[in-house]
Amino acid sequence: TCDALQSSGPCRVITTIGKGPAAWVAFSPGGEFLSYTCEPSVVVIIALKTMTIFQLESHTSLVGFTMFTSSYFVSGSPSEFAPHLITASNEEGVACVWEMENFAYKKPKYTFKQTGAARRPTKIHQLALDADEHLLVLAKSNGVFICDTYTGETFGKLPDSQAFDDCTCIAPNPVYREVFFFGNSCGFVAIADIKRNEILTEMKCAEDTGFLEATWSKDGRWIYACDSLGSVSTFCTFGPNDSLRKSSPDFFIGEIFE
């Protein structure tokens, strides 16, 4: 931090394997590990104390997402605890859960690969974990699937919704871990209960509203979604089973922060 405040150079520079651009970067919750991905299908874990490098080999195309869980799990011996690592390749349509063994991530513990017709790969558009980091929601080209990262099972698929087509953002509710918000590039939004495999409500916003990112308020009632036009839409919910209502017109980011 002091380097940044003094406008001096970084204390350490890490060059990616192949010197290509990094696609995604993630730190473990305790800062012990750094994970990054780069082309063509490289996933690298770095133990920052020793700068030991582990290269994971499972994916066959660019890995566009990697993250460590904030929870720690017993791995290897009873005295060894480490977070799980989750990686996903959008084009390949595969998400993996990795468990540490002997202080290294070596092979996936679970692999989620829901295929389509004739067992063809299906692309991952978006993914998100629930608030407890237990259930993984995969919005794919052939539907939205619910996966259990503790057992490796795919135990549910949500009913079809227009908000799932080319899904661009998924936001887990921080209070009700079974409730998720979905938005896409065509202005459709939906709220679903992933435990009951049920769409609670859905609606269509303006034609040119392409949602990019969304988040819930801490009380789990309000949703704020930014779009490709540079505006933020505010939504309000009225209980788990009540309809979703757009509570106010679009706010421009500048107006909000000013």
Short mmCIF file of C-alpha atoms in Angstrom, two decimals:
data_model
loop_
_atom_site.label_atom_id
_atom_site.label_comp_id
_atom_site.label_asym_id
_atom_site.label_seq_id
_atom_site.Cartn_x
_atom_site.Cartn_y
_atom_site.Cartn_z
CA THR A 1 0.00 0.00 0.00
CA CYS A 2 2.80 2.41 0.82
CA ASP A 3 4.21 1.91 -2.69
CA ALA A 4 0.95 3.05 -4.20
CA LEU A 5 0.63 6.05 -1.84
CA GLN A 6 4.17 7.16 -2.66
CA SER A 7 3.65 6.58 -6.39
CA SER A 8 6.62 4.23 -6.46
CA GLY A 9 6.88 0.96 -8.35
CA PRO A 10 5.25 -2.25 -7.14
CA CYS A 11 7.20 -4.33 -4.65
CA ARG A 12 6.90 -7.41 -6.85
CA VAL A 13 6.07 -8.08 -10.47
CA ILE A 14 4.75 -11.49 -11.50
CA THR A 15 5.04 -12.37 -15.17
CA THR A 16 2.42 -14.71 -16.55
CA ILE A 17 3.41 -17.99 -18.13
CA GLY A 18 3.85 -17.28 -21.83
CA LYS A 19 3.81 -13.54 -21.01
CA GLY A 20 0.26 -13.25 -22.26
CA PRO A 21 -2.42 -11.07 -20.65
CA ALA A 22 -3.93 -12.31 -17.43
CA ALA A 23 -7.65 -13.02 -17.81
CA TRP A 24 -8.56 -13.28 -14.11
CA VAL A 25 -6.78 -12.80 -10.78
CA ALA A 26 -7.84 -13.91 -7.28
CA PHE A 27 -6.28 -13.99 -3.80
CA SER A 28 -7.05 -16.63 -1.19
CA PRO A 29 -8.87 -15.14 1.84
CA GLY A 30 -5.76 -15.24 4.04
CA GLY A 31 -3.45 -13.95 1.33
CA GLU A 32 -1.41 -17.17 1.21
CA PHE A 33 -2.10 -17.86 -2.46
CA LEU A 34 -2.56 -15.93 -5.67
CA SER A 35 -4.35 -17.49 -8.63
CA TYR A 36 -4.34 -16.16 -12.17
CA THR A 37 -5.45 -17.42 -15.57
CA CYS A 38 -4.09 -16.69 -19.03
CA GLU A 39 -4.27 -18.06 -22.56
CA PRO A 40 -4.56 -20.65 -23.87
CA SER A 41 -5.93 -22.57 -20.85
CA VAL A 42 -3.45 -21.85 -18.07
CA VAL A 43 -4.40 -21.72 -14.37
CA VAL A 44 -1.54 -20.88 -12.03
CA ILE A 45 -1.46 -20.94 -8.22
CA ILE A 46 1.40 -19.13 -6.47
CA ALA A 47 2.27 -19.72 -2.81
CA LEU A 48 3.28 -16.16 -2.01
CA LYS A 49 5.56 -16.89 0.95
CA THR A 50 7.83 -19.18 -1.07
CA MET A 51 6.81 -18.05 -4.59
CA THR A 52 6.26 -21.71 -5.42
CA ILE A 53 4.26 -22.04 -8.64
CA PHE A 54 1.67 -24.73 -9.34
CA GLN A 55 0.13 -25.00 -12.80
CA LEU A 56 -3.27 -26.68 -12.92
CA GLU A 57 -4.11 -28.80 -15.93
CA SER A 58 -7.74 -29.62 -16.50
CA HIS A 59 -9.31 -27.04 -18.79
CA THR A 60 -8.78 -27.02 -22.54
CA SER A 61 -9.71 -23.40 -23.30
CA LEU A 62 -9.27 -19.99 -21.69
CA VAL A 63 -10.33 -19.96 -18.03
CA GLY A 64 -12.34 -16.79 -17.55
CA PHE A 65 -13.07 -17.17 -13.85
CA THR A 66 -11.19 -18.29 -10.74
CA MET A 67 -11.85 -17.71 -7.04
CA PHE A 68 -11.00 -19.09 -3.61
CA THR A 69 -13.76 -19.77 -1.12
CA SER A 70 -13.67 -17.74 2.10
CA SER A 71 -14.31 -20.96 4.04
CA TYR A 72 -11.46 -23.36 4.88
CA PHE A 73 -11.77 -27.14 4.57
CA VAL A 74 -9.77 -30.08 5.91
CA SER A 75 -7.48 -31.29 3.15
CA GLY A 76 -4.88 -34.04 3.22
CA SER A 77 -4.24 -34.43 6.94
CA PRO A 78 -6.52 -33.33 9.83
CA SER A 79 -4.12 -30.49 10.59
CA GLU A 80 -4.16 -29.13 7.04
CA PHE A 81 -6.81 -26.53 6.21
CA ALA A 82 -7.19 -24.65 2.96
CA PRO A 83 -9.89 -22.92 0.89
CA HIS A 84 -11.35 -24.60 -2.15
CA LEU A 85 -10.56 -23.13 -5.55
CA ILE A 86 -13.26 -22.75 -8.22
CA THR A 87 -12.37 -22.32 -11.89
CA ALA A 88 -14.55 -22.06 -14.98
CA SER A 89 -13.95 -21.96 -18.71
CA ASN A 90 -16.75 -20.16 -20.52
CA GLU A 91 -16.20 -21.57 -24.01
CA GLU A 92 -15.45 -25.08 -22.77
CA GLY A 93 -18.53 -24.97 -20.54
CA VAL A 94 -16.76 -26.62 -17.61
CA ALA A 95 -16.50 -25.53 -13.95
CA CYS A 96 -14.16 -27.26 -11.49
CA VAL A 97 -13.84 -27.37 -7.70
CA TRP A 98 -10.25 -27.96 -6.54
CA GLU A 99 -9.17 -29.22 -3.12
CA MET A 100 -5.68 -28.81 -1.73
CA GLU A 101 -3.63 -31.99 -1.23
CA ASN A 102 -0.25 -31.89 0.51
CA PHE A 103 -0.19 -28.09 0.27
CA ALA A 104 -0.84 -28.08 -3.48
CA TYR A 105 -3.84 -27.99 -5.81
CA LYS A 106 -3.28 -30.93 -8.15
CA LYS A 107 -6.52 -32.19 -9.67
CA PRO A 108 -10.19 -31.20 -9.56
CA LYS A 109 -12.24 -32.70 -6.79
CA TYR A 110 -15.44 -32.14 -8.79
CA THR A 111 -16.10 -31.22 -12.40
CA PHE A 112 -19.42 -29.80 -13.61
CA LYS A 113 -20.00 -30.29 -17.34
CA GLN A 114 -23.64 -30.26 -18.40
CA THR A 115 -23.74 -31.17 -22.07
CA GLY A 116 -26.41 -30.41 -24.63
CA ALA A 117 -27.76 -32.33 -27.61
CA ALA A 118 -25.49 -35.15 -28.79
CA ARG A 119 -23.39 -34.47 -25.68
CA ARG A 120 -22.00 -31.28 -27.16
CA PRO A 121 -20.36 -28.76 -24.81
CA THR A 122 -22.57 -25.86 -23.70
CA LYS A 123 -21.12 -22.43 -23.03
CA ILE A 124 -21.13 -20.86 -19.54
CA HIS A 125 -22.49 -17.31 -19.73
CA GLN A 126 -22.32 -16.45 -16.02
CA LEU A 127 -21.86 -18.15 -12.66
CA ALA A 128 -22.15 -17.29 -8.97
CA LEU A 129 -21.95 -18.90 -5.54
CA ASP A 130 -24.66 -18.50 -2.93
CA ALA A 131 -23.95 -16.49 0.22
CA ASP A 132 -22.75 -19.63 2.04
CA GLU A 133 -20.43 -20.61 -0.86
CA HIS A 134 -22.11 -23.99 -0.97
CA LEU A 135 -24.24 -23.93 -4.12
CA LEU A 136 -22.88 -22.94 -7.52
CA VAL A 137 -25.28 -21.46 -10.07
CA LEU A 138 -24.24 -21.91 -13.70
CA ALA A 139 -26.10 -19.95 -16.39
CA LYS A 140 -25.34 -21.91 -19.55
CA SER A 141 -26.53 -21.81 -23.13
CA ASN A 142 -28.95 -24.69 -22.40
CA GLY A 143 -30.30 -23.50 -19.05
CA VAL A 144 -29.45 -22.56 -15.47
CA PHE A 145 -28.07 -25.42 -13.37
CA ILE A 146 -27.65 -25.70 -9.59
CA CYS A 147 -24.52 -27.55 -8.45
CA ASP A 148 -23.46 -28.65 -4.98
CA THR A 149 -19.76 -27.88 -4.40
CA TYR A 150 -19.71 -30.15 -1.32
CA THR A 151 -20.93 -33.31 -3.06
CA GLY A 152 -20.23 -32.66 -6.74
CA GLU A 153 -23.88 -33.26 -7.68
CA THR A 154 -25.97 -31.25 -10.13
CA PHE A 155 -29.31 -31.46 -8.38
CA GLY A 156 -31.47 -28.91 -10.16
CA LYS A 157 -32.26 -26.93 -13.28
CA LEU A 158 -34.39 -23.79 -13.22
CA PRO A 159 -37.42 -23.45 -15.49
CA ASP A 160 -36.79 -21.50 -18.68
CA SER A 161 -36.89 -17.72 -18.47
CA GLN A 162 -36.05 -15.02 -21.00
CA ALA A 163 -33.67 -13.54 -18.40
CA PHE A 164 -31.53 -16.68 -18.72
CA ASP A 165 -30.92 -16.20 -22.45
CA ASP A 166 -27.37 -14.83 -22.83
CA CYS A 167 -27.36 -14.12 -19.09
CA THR A 168 -24.89 -11.34 -18.24
CA CYS A 169 -25.22 -11.02 -14.46
CA ILE A 170 -26.18 -13.15 -11.47
CA ALA A 171 -26.47 -11.78 -7.93
CA PRO A 172 -27.01 -13.97 -4.84
CA ASN A 173 -29.23 -12.58 -2.09
CA PRO A 174 -27.18 -12.02 1.10
CA VAL A 175 -30.11 -12.88 3.43
CA TYR A 176 -32.02 -15.64 1.61
CA ARG A 177 -29.27 -17.81 0.17
CA GLU A 178 -31.71 -19.64 -2.09
CA VAL A 179 -32.77 -16.43 -3.89
CA PHE A 180 -30.86 -15.14 -6.94
CA PHE A 181 -31.28 -12.20 -9.30
CA PHE A 182 -30.62 -12.68 -13.03
CA GLY A 183 -30.25 -10.12 -15.81
CA ASN A 184 -29.31 -10.29 -19.47
CA SER A 185 -28.21 -8.18 -22.41
CA CYS A 186 -31.77 -7.65 -23.68
CA GLY A 187 -33.19 -6.02 -20.54
CA PHE A 188 -34.91 -9.06 -19.04
CA VAL A 189 -34.59 -9.67 -15.29
CA ALA A 190 -35.81 -12.43 -13.00
CA ILE A 191 -35.65 -13.58 -9.40
CA ALA A 192 -35.52 -17.32 -8.79
CA ASP A 193 -35.54 -19.69 -5.83
CA ILE A 194 -32.83 -22.24 -6.61
CA LYS A 195 -33.88 -24.59 -3.80
CA ARG A 196 -37.44 -24.99 -5.08
CA ASN A 197 -36.42 -24.64 -8.76
CA GLU A 198 -38.97 -21.86 -9.12
CA ILE A 199 -39.04 -18.47 -10.83
CA LEU A 200 -40.50 -16.04 -8.28
CA THR A 201 -40.93 -13.13 -10.67
CA GLU A 202 -39.63 -11.73 -13.96
CA MET A 203 -40.04 -8.58 -16.00
CA LYS A 204 -38.80 -6.74 -19.08
CA CYS A 205 -37.04 -3.39 -18.91
CA ALA A 206 -36.26 -1.05 -21.81
CA GLU A 207 -35.14 -2.67 -25.07
CA ASP A 208 -31.69 -1.07 -25.00
CA THR A 209 -30.97 -1.93 -21.35
CA GLY A 210 -28.19 -4.50 -21.31
CA PHE A 211 -27.38 -5.36 -17.71
CA LEU A 212 -23.70 -5.85 -16.90
CA GLU A 213 -23.55 -6.27 -13.12
CA ALA A 214 -25.94 -6.38 -10.18
CA THR A 215 -25.80 -6.45 -6.40
CA TRP A 216 -28.28 -6.68 -3.51
CA SER A 217 -28.46 -4.35 -0.54
CA LYS A 218 -27.36 -5.91 2.74
CA ASP A 219 -30.95 -6.37 3.92
CA GLY A 220 -31.73 -8.44 0.82
CA ARG A 221 -34.58 -6.20 -0.42
CA TRP A 222 -33.07 -3.83 -2.96
CA ILE A 223 -31.24 -4.64 -6.20
CA TYR A 224 -28.97 -2.23 -8.05
CA ALA A 225 -28.07 -3.17 -11.63
CA CYS A 226 -25.79 -1.22 -13.94
CA ASP A 227 -26.17 -1.43 -17.71
CA SER A 228 -24.28 -0.77 -20.92
CA LEU A 229 -25.77 2.74 -21.23
CA GLY A 230 -24.05 3.90 -18.06
CA SER A 231 -27.15 3.97 -15.87
CA VAL A 232 -28.18 2.12 -12.72
CA SER A 233 -31.64 0.59 -12.34
CA THR A 234 -33.06 0.21 -8.83
CA PHE A 235 -35.42 -2.66 -8.04
CA CYS A 236 -37.32 -3.35 -4.84
CA THR A 237 -38.72 -6.67 -3.65
CA PHE A 238 -41.62 -7.13 -1.26
CA GLY A 239 -40.94 -10.45 0.43
CA PRO A 240 -39.76 -13.76 -1.04
CA ASN A 241 -42.99 -14.44 -2.98
CA ASP A 242 -44.10 -10.94 -3.92
CA SER A 243 -43.62 -9.42 -7.32
CA LEU A 244 -40.51 -7.56 -8.34
CA ARG A 245 -41.16 -3.91 -9.02
CA LYS A 246 -38.95 -1.34 -10.62
CA SER A 247 -39.22 1.29 -7.93
CA SER A 248 -37.81 4.30 -9.76
CA PRO A 249 -36.57 5.35 -13.20
CA ASP A 250 -32.96 4.89 -14.23
CA PHE A 251 -30.39 6.97 -12.37
CA PHE A 252 -27.24 8.06 -14.08
CA ILE A 253 -24.09 7.15 -12.17
CA GLY A 254 -22.97 10.75 -12.00
CA GLU A 255 -26.25 11.86 -10.44
CA ILE A 256 -26.02 9.14 -7.79
CA PHE A 257 -22.50 9.98 -6.69
CA GLU A 258 -22.91 13.73 -6.97
#
